[in-house]
Structure formats: structure tokens, C-alpha cells
Amino acid sequence: MNIQEVLDDITATLRPELGQAGKVADYIPALARVPAEQFGIAVRTAKGQEYASGDCDVPFSIQSISKLFSLTLAMRAMGDDLWKRIGREPSGNPFNSLVQLEREEGVPRNPFINAGALAVADRLVTCGDGLDDILAFLSSLSGDAIGIDEEVAESEAATGFRNAALANFMKSFDKLDNDVAAVLHVYFRQCAIVMNCRQLARAATYLARDGVHPRQKTAVLSDRQARRVNALMLTCGTYDAAGEFAFRVGLPCKSGVGGGIVAVLPDKLSLCVWSPALDESGNSVLGMRALELFVANTGMSVF
Ligand code: GLU
């Protein structure tokens, strides 16, 4: 199969639809002004071949995709102890909901809703250098120096009242080790990390290689841990639309409100799609369409 042709076909098919449906995230100005008419896709195989098409080199705000990599670092640092304060069930509630957190006494349903990512950020502050560890990890995985967009980071902090509420809530239940401010600092800045499709496809390849680093022989995670991350992506990785994603795409995915989606086909490849306009659940409209086309045109799926 010629993967490059598949990607070029998807880009050509979606070109007439650019900017037609969905809405760019507008809760902060730096995201609101990103032009909607962009689409990129990149694939890295477990063996190391790379393919890319469209706006695959345009940097974007990775937002909640960062939760995948912070979770990986926390699993590495803490092993199974991580699950004492974080669940593994789809939430069935909006990603920033407070209601469930109160009912469940400060234990977030899963690591991909905001409360869960804040709990993960807390563990990274306890076990290491927080944000610096995430940036160093992403730089090692992608092979490029990865940084953050300071304007986005400042706006996240200036408008993140609900995230502050979630963190304070967990602190009140004695479920955070560190100061709320230190935890929020890591979370707001990890949301502001900037990467492109090629870098993200490369960074996620350990999930298609039983936990092995994309370009080294070292283990990022154990085989069992990598399978568990993929399971969480499939069940909880795409906000409140994880069922719809499993039904229509059938790959473990993690999305972000910057319009990126990372997907994994275990033992075969990782990919990243990006298009900034989002549907009502916060997932990229054309990103989801591209993943559907990729699966249909290659016959690749976990099912
Ligand atoms: N940065 C936003 C927040 O926490 C959105 C992250 C996302 O879901 O991609 O609240």
C-alpha cells in the first residue's frame, strides 16, 4: 500500500470542505485568530517511515493532546500508584465539569478530563520538574526542540477560572500534594505547547511500538502500560464523543481544542491530523473526517 498516496488523496478530498463546517476555539484570542482553512496529516510507522501531506509543518497549539504525554510521564514515574487518585472510566460529562468531581470526592473519572490532567500535573510536580519534564520528553520523542506559545499560556492562566475551581476542589478533598498555583502553572503551560503534525505523529509512535521510543531501543513505557494508554485513548480520548469515534474511526485517539488529533494503530503506526474548526464536542471536524477516510482507504483498524 502506498501511504503517501492515501494521505495526498485525503488532503485533496477534504480541500473543498476547508472552513465549511465547525468553529475555531474562541475562548482566548490567540486561538480565535487561527485561520480555519487549514488541514495537515502525518504518519509515522512503527518501523520509522514517515509520510505527510497538506499543512503538516504548520505549528499549532496542542492543548489537550498534552494530556497523553503528561499521563505517560506520570505512569513512568509512579507505576500503578497513579491509579489511587485517578479513575479509568469515560466521564459522560463535559471535560471541565465540576459536578461529578464533587460527587466522587475529588477523584477524577479519567486522566483526560481536565480534573484528571490536573491530578496528573500534581504528580509530575511531586516526582520531577513538571513542565520541563514534559518539554524534554516531547523534544526527545520528536527529535526537535519543543516549546510553548507564551501568549496562549498567559491567556490560559488569565481565563482558567474553571480549571482553578477544579484544582481547588481536589485540594479541598486532600487529593493534591502540591499548591494549587504550582499545579495550574504546569497545566496551563502544557496546554500552550506548540507542535506540528509531523512532530506529534513521531512523538506518539511509542504507543504503536509496545512502549519503545520512536528512534531508540529504550522503553518509554512497558508493553502493558502502552496498551493501557491506548485503551484510555479509545474510551476517553475525544471528550464526550469517544463512543462516536470508536464507532466511526475505531482507533485510539486523543484530541485537543487546537484542532489536532493524535491516533494510534498498535504495532503499525501513529498519525496526527490537524484542522482548527471544531464540532460541538470540541473535536476537529475535518480531523475526524480524515481519520475516517484513512481507516476506510487503508482497511486499518483495531477492530
Ligand atoms: N486549555 C483548555 C482548558 O483547559 C482546553 C484544553 C483542551 O481541551 O484541548 O481548559
JSON list of C-alpha atoms in Angstrom, two decimals, residues 192-298:
[
{"chain": "A", "resi": 192, "resn": "ALA", "atom": "CA", "xyz": [0.17, 26.04, 25.29]},
{"chain": "A", "resi": 193, "resn": "ILE", "atom": "CA", "xyz": [2.80, 23.65, 23.84]},
{"chain": "A", "resi": 194, "resn": "VAL", "atom": "CA", "xyz": [3.25, 24.18, 20.10]},
{"chain": "A", "resi": 195, "resn": "MET", "atom": "CA", "xyz": [3.93, 21.32, 17.66]},
{"chain": "A", "resi": 196, "resn": "ASN", "atom": "CA", "xyz": [3.11, 20.33, 14.09]},
{"chain": "A", "resi": 197, "resn": "CYS", "atom": "CA", "xyz": [1.54, 17.13, 12.68]},
{"chain": "A", "resi": 198, "resn": "ARG", "atom": "CA", "xyz": [4.89, 15.56, 11.80]},
{"chain": "A", "resi": 199, "resn": "GLN", "atom": "CA", "xyz": [6.29, 16.11, 15.28]},
{"chain": "A", "resi": 200, "resn": "LEU", "atom": "CA", "xyz": [3.17, 14.77, 17.01]},
{"chain": "A", "resi": 201, "resn": "ALA", "atom": "CA", "xyz": [2.93, 11.68, 14.77]},
{"chain": "A", "resi": 202, "resn": "ARG", "atom": "CA", "xyz": [6.57, 10.96, 15.63]},
{"chain": "A", "resi": 203, "resn": "ALA", "atom": "CA", "xyz": [6.11, 11.66, 19.33]},
{"chain": "A", "resi": 204, "resn": "ALA", "atom": "CA", "xyz": [3.23, 9.16, 19.64]},
{"chain": "A", "resi": 205, "resn": "THR", "atom": "CA", "xyz": [4.99, 6.27, 17.90]},
{"chain": "A", "resi": 206, "resn": "TYR", "atom": "CA", "xyz": [5.96, 4.60, 21.20]},
{"chain": "A", "resi": 207, "resn": "LEU", "atom": "CA", "xyz": [2.25, 3.72, 21.51]},
{"chain": "A", "resi": 208, "resn": "ALA", "atom": "CA", "xyz": [2.49, 1.79, 18.24]},
{"chain": "A", "resi": 209, "resn": "ARG", "atom": "CA", "xyz": [5.78, 0.12, 19.33]},
{"chain": "A", "resi": 210, "resn": "ASP", "atom": "CA", "xyz": [4.74, -1.59, 22.58]},
{"chain": "A", "resi": 211, "resn": "GLY", "atom": "CA", "xyz": [6.10, 1.37, 24.54]},
{"chain": "A", "resi": 212, "resn": "VAL", "atom": "CA", "xyz": [9.50, 1.59, 22.79]},
{"chain": "A", "resi": 213, "resn": "HIS", "atom": "CA", "xyz": [10.93, 5.05, 21.98]},
{"chain": "A", "resi": 214, "resn": "PRO", "atom": "CA", "xyz": [10.40, 6.06, 18.31]},
{"chain": "A", "resi": 215, "resn": "ARG", "atom": "CA", "xyz": [14.10, 6.29, 17.46]},
{"chain": "A", "resi": 216, "resn": "GLN", "atom": "CA", "xyz": [15.89, 4.45, 20.27]},
{"chain": "A", "resi": 217, "resn": "LYS", "atom": "CA", "xyz": [15.74, 0.95, 21.71]},
{"chain": "A", "resi": 218, "resn": "THR", "atom": "CA", "xyz": [14.80, 2.23, 25.17]},
{"chain": "A", "resi": 219, "resn": "ALA", "atom": "CA", "xyz": [11.36, 1.67, 26.70]},
{"chain": "A", "resi": 220, "resn": "VAL", "atom": "CA", "xyz": [9.24, 4.79, 27.27]},
{"chain": "A", "resi": 221, "resn": "LEU", "atom": "CA", "xyz": [6.56, 2.59, 28.84]},
{"chain": "A", "resi": 222, "resn": "SER", "atom": "CA", "xyz": [6.24, -1.14, 29.35]},
{"chain": "A", "resi": 223, "resn": "ASP", "atom": "CA", "xyz": [4.22, -3.08, 26.80]},
{"chain": "A", "resi": 224, "resn": "ARG", "atom": "CA", "xyz": [1.38, -3.38, 29.33]},
{"chain": "A", "resi": 225, "resn": "GLN", "atom": "CA", "xyz": [1.41, 0.35, 30.13]},
{"chain": "A", "resi": 226, "resn": "ALA", "atom": "CA", "xyz": [1.36, 1.26, 26.42]},
{"chain": "A", "resi": 227, "resn": "ARG", "atom": "CA", "xyz": [-1.68, -0.96, 25.89]},
{"chain": "A", "resi": 228, "resn": "ARG", "atom": "CA", "xyz": [-3.38, 0.73, 28.81]},
{"chain": "A", "resi": 229, "resn": "VAL", "atom": "CA", "xyz": [-2.74, 4.22, 27.42]},
{"chain": "A", "resi": 230, "resn": "ASN", "atom": "CA", "xyz": [-4.23, 3.09, 24.08]},
{"chain": "A", "resi": 231, "resn": "ALA", "atom": "CA", "xyz": [-7.28, 1.73, 25.93]},
{"chain": "A", "resi": 232, "resn": "LEU", "atom": "CA", "xyz": [-7.76, 5.05, 27.70]},
{"chain": "A", "resi": 233, "resn": "MET", "atom": "CA", "xyz": [-7.45, 6.95, 24.42]},
{"chain": "A", "resi": 234, "resn": "LEU", "atom": "CA", "xyz": [-10.13, 4.79, 22.83]},
{"chain": "A", "resi": 235, "resn": "THR", "atom": "CA", "xyz": [-12.56, 5.10, 25.76]},
{"chain": "A", "resi": 236, "resn": "CYS", "atom": "CA", "xyz": [-11.83, 8.65, 27.00]},
{"chain": "A", "resi": 237, "resn": "GLY", "atom": "CA", "xyz": [-9.59, 10.47, 24.49]},
{"chain": "A", "resi": 238, "resn": "THR", "atom": "CA", "xyz": [-12.06, 12.53, 22.47]},
{"chain": "A", "resi": 239, "resn": "TYR", "atom": "CA", "xyz": [-14.16, 14.42, 25.03]},
{"chain": "A", "resi": 240, "resn": "ASP", "atom": "CA", "xyz": [-17.76, 13.32, 25.08]},
{"chain": "A", "resi": 241, "resn": "ALA", "atom": "CA", "xyz": [-17.55, 11.75, 21.63]},
{"chain": "A", "resi": 242, "resn": "ALA", "atom": "CA", "xyz": [-15.37, 8.72, 22.40]},
{"chain": "A", "resi": 243, "resn": "GLY", "atom": "CA", "xyz": [-18.22, 6.34, 21.52]},
{"chain": "A", "resi": 244, "resn": "GLU", "atom": "CA", "xyz": [-18.77, 8.10, 18.20]},
{"chain": "A", "resi": 245, "resn": "PHE", "atom": "CA", "xyz": [-15.02, 7.99, 17.46]},
{"chain": "A", "resi": 246, "resn": "ALA", "atom": "CA", "xyz": [-14.80, 4.27, 18.26]},
{"chain": "A", "resi": 247, "resn": "PHE", "atom": "CA", "xyz": [-17.83, 3.70, 16.02]},
{"chain": "A", "resi": 248, "resn": "ARG", "atom": "CA", "xyz": [-16.73, 5.83, 13.08]},
{"chain": "A", "resi": 249, "resn": "VAL", "atom": "CA", "xyz": [-12.92, 5.64, 13.28]},
{"chain": "A", "resi": 250, "resn": "GLY", "atom": "CA", "xyz": [-12.07, 2.70, 15.51]},
{"chain": "A", "resi": 251, "resn": "LEU", "atom": "CA", "xyz": [-8.60, 3.86, 16.60]},
{"chain": "A", "resi": 252, "resn": "PRO", "atom": "CA", "xyz": [-7.34, 5.07, 19.99]},
{"chain": "A", "resi": 253, "resn": "CYS", "atom": "CA", "xyz": [-7.28, 8.90, 19.65]},
{"chain": "A", "resi": 254, "resn": "LYS", "atom": "CA", "xyz": [-6.51, 11.98, 21.73]},
{"chain": "A", "resi": 255, "resn": "SER", "atom": "CA", "xyz": [-7.82, 15.33, 20.57]},
{"chain": "A", "resi": 256, "resn": "GLY", "atom": "CA", "xyz": [-7.29, 18.95, 21.60]},
{"chain": "A", "resi": 257, "resn": "VAL", "atom": "CA", "xyz": [-9.22, 22.19, 21.06]},
{"chain": "A", "resi": 258, "resn": "GLY", "atom": "CA", "xyz": [-6.36, 23.50, 18.88]},
{"chain": "A", "resi": 259, "resn": "GLY", "atom": "CA", "xyz": [-7.83, 21.12, 16.23]},
{"chain": "A", "resi": 260, "resn": "GLY", "atom": "CA", "xyz": [-5.22, 18.36, 16.46]},
{"chain": "A", "resi": 261, "resn": "ILE", "atom": "CA", "xyz": [-5.97, 14.66, 16.90]},
{"chain": "A", "resi": 262, "resn": "VAL", "atom": "CA", "xyz": [-3.32, 12.00, 17.53]},
{"chain": "A", "resi": 263, "resn": "ALA", "atom": "CA", "xyz": [-4.31, 8.41, 16.67]},
{"chain": "A", "resi": 264, "resn": "VAL", "atom": "CA", "xyz": [-2.58, 5.06, 17.07]},
{"chain": "A", "resi": 265, "resn": "LEU", "atom": "CA", "xyz": [-2.82, 1.75, 15.29]},
{"chain": "A", "resi": 266, "resn": "PRO", "atom": "CA", "xyz": [-0.95, -0.56, 17.69]},
{"chain": "A", "resi": 267, "resn": "ASP", "atom": "CA", "xyz": [2.02, -2.40, 16.13]},
{"chain": "A", "resi": 268, "resn": "LYS", "atom": "CA", "xyz": [1.60, -0.47, 12.88]},
{"chain": "A", "resi": 269, "resn": "LEU", "atom": "CA", "xyz": [1.69, 3.32, 13.03]},
{"chain": "A", "resi": 270, "resn": "SER", "atom": "CA", "xyz": [0.82, 6.59, 14.75]},
{"chain": "A", "resi": 271, "resn": "LEU", "atom": "CA", "xyz": [-0.71, 9.56, 12.99]},
{"chain": "A", "resi": 272, "resn": "CYS", "atom": "CA", "xyz": [-1.65, 13.15, 13.60]},
{"chain": "A", "resi": 273, "resn": "VAL", "atom": "CA", "xyz": [-4.33, 15.15, 11.80]},
{"chain": "A", "resi": 274, "resn": "TRP", "atom": "CA", "xyz": [-4.96, 18.84, 12.28]},
{"chain": "A", "resi": 275, "resn": "SER", "atom": "CA", "xyz": [-7.65, 21.27, 11.17]},
{"chain": "A", "resi": 276, "resn": "PRO", "atom": "CA", "xyz": [-8.69, 24.07, 13.52]},
{"chain": "A", "resi": 277, "resn": "ALA", "atom": "CA", "xyz": [-12.50, 24.12, 13.12]},
{"chain": "A", "resi": 278, "resn": "LEU", "atom": "CA", "xyz": [-14.20, 22.07, 15.87]},
{"chain": "A", "resi": 279, "resn": "ASP", "atom": "CA", "xyz": [-17.54, 20.33, 16.20]},
{"chain": "A", "resi": 280, "resn": "GLU", "atom": "CA", "xyz": [-19.81, 20.77, 19.20]},
{"chain": "A", "resi": 281, "resn": "SER", "atom": "CA", "xyz": [-17.94, 18.19, 21.25]},
{"chain": "A", "resi": 282, "resn": "GLY", "atom": "CA", "xyz": [-14.62, 20.06, 20.73]},
{"chain": "A", "resi": 283, "resn": "ASN", "atom": "CA", "xyz": [-13.10, 17.66, 18.19]},
{"chain": "A", "resi": 284, "resn": "SER", "atom": "CA", "xyz": [-11.72, 18.79, 14.82]},
{"chain": "A", "resi": 285, "resn": "VAL", "atom": "CA", "xyz": [-14.41, 18.31, 12.15]},
{"chain": "A", "resi": 286, "resn": "LEU", "atom": "CA", "xyz": [-12.02, 17.59, 9.28]},
{"chain": "A", "resi": 287, "resn": "GLY", "atom": "CA", "xyz": [-9.63, 15.76, 11.60]},
{"chain": "A", "resi": 288, "resn": "MET", "atom": "CA", "xyz": [-12.33, 13.22, 12.33]},
{"chain": "A", "resi": 289, "resn": "ARG", "atom": "CA", "xyz": [-13.30, 13.03, 8.64]},
{"chain": "A", "resi": 290, "resn": "ALA", "atom": "CA", "xyz": [-9.63, 12.45, 7.74]},
{"chain": "A", "resi": 291, "resn": "LEU", "atom": "CA", "xyz": [-9.31, 9.61, 10.25]},
{"chain": "A", "resi": 292, "resn": "GLU", "atom": "CA", "xyz": [-12.48, 8.02, 8.90]},
{"chain": "A", "resi": 293, "resn": "LEU", "atom": "CA", "xyz": [-11.10, 8.25, 5.36]},
{"chain": "A", "resi": 294, "resn": "PHE", "atom": "CA", "xyz": [-7.72, 6.87, 6.43]},
{"chain": "A", "resi": 295, "resn": "VAL", "atom": "CA", "xyz": [-9.30, 3.83, 8.04]},
{"chain": "A", "resi": 296, "resn": "ALA", "atom": "CA", "xyz": [-11.71, 3.28, 5.12]},
{"chain": "A", "resi": 297, "resn": "ASN", "atom": "CA", "xyz": [-8.99, 3.67, 2.48]},
{"chain": "A", "resi": 298, "resn": "THR", "atom": "CA", "xyz": [-6.36, 1.51, 4.19]}
]
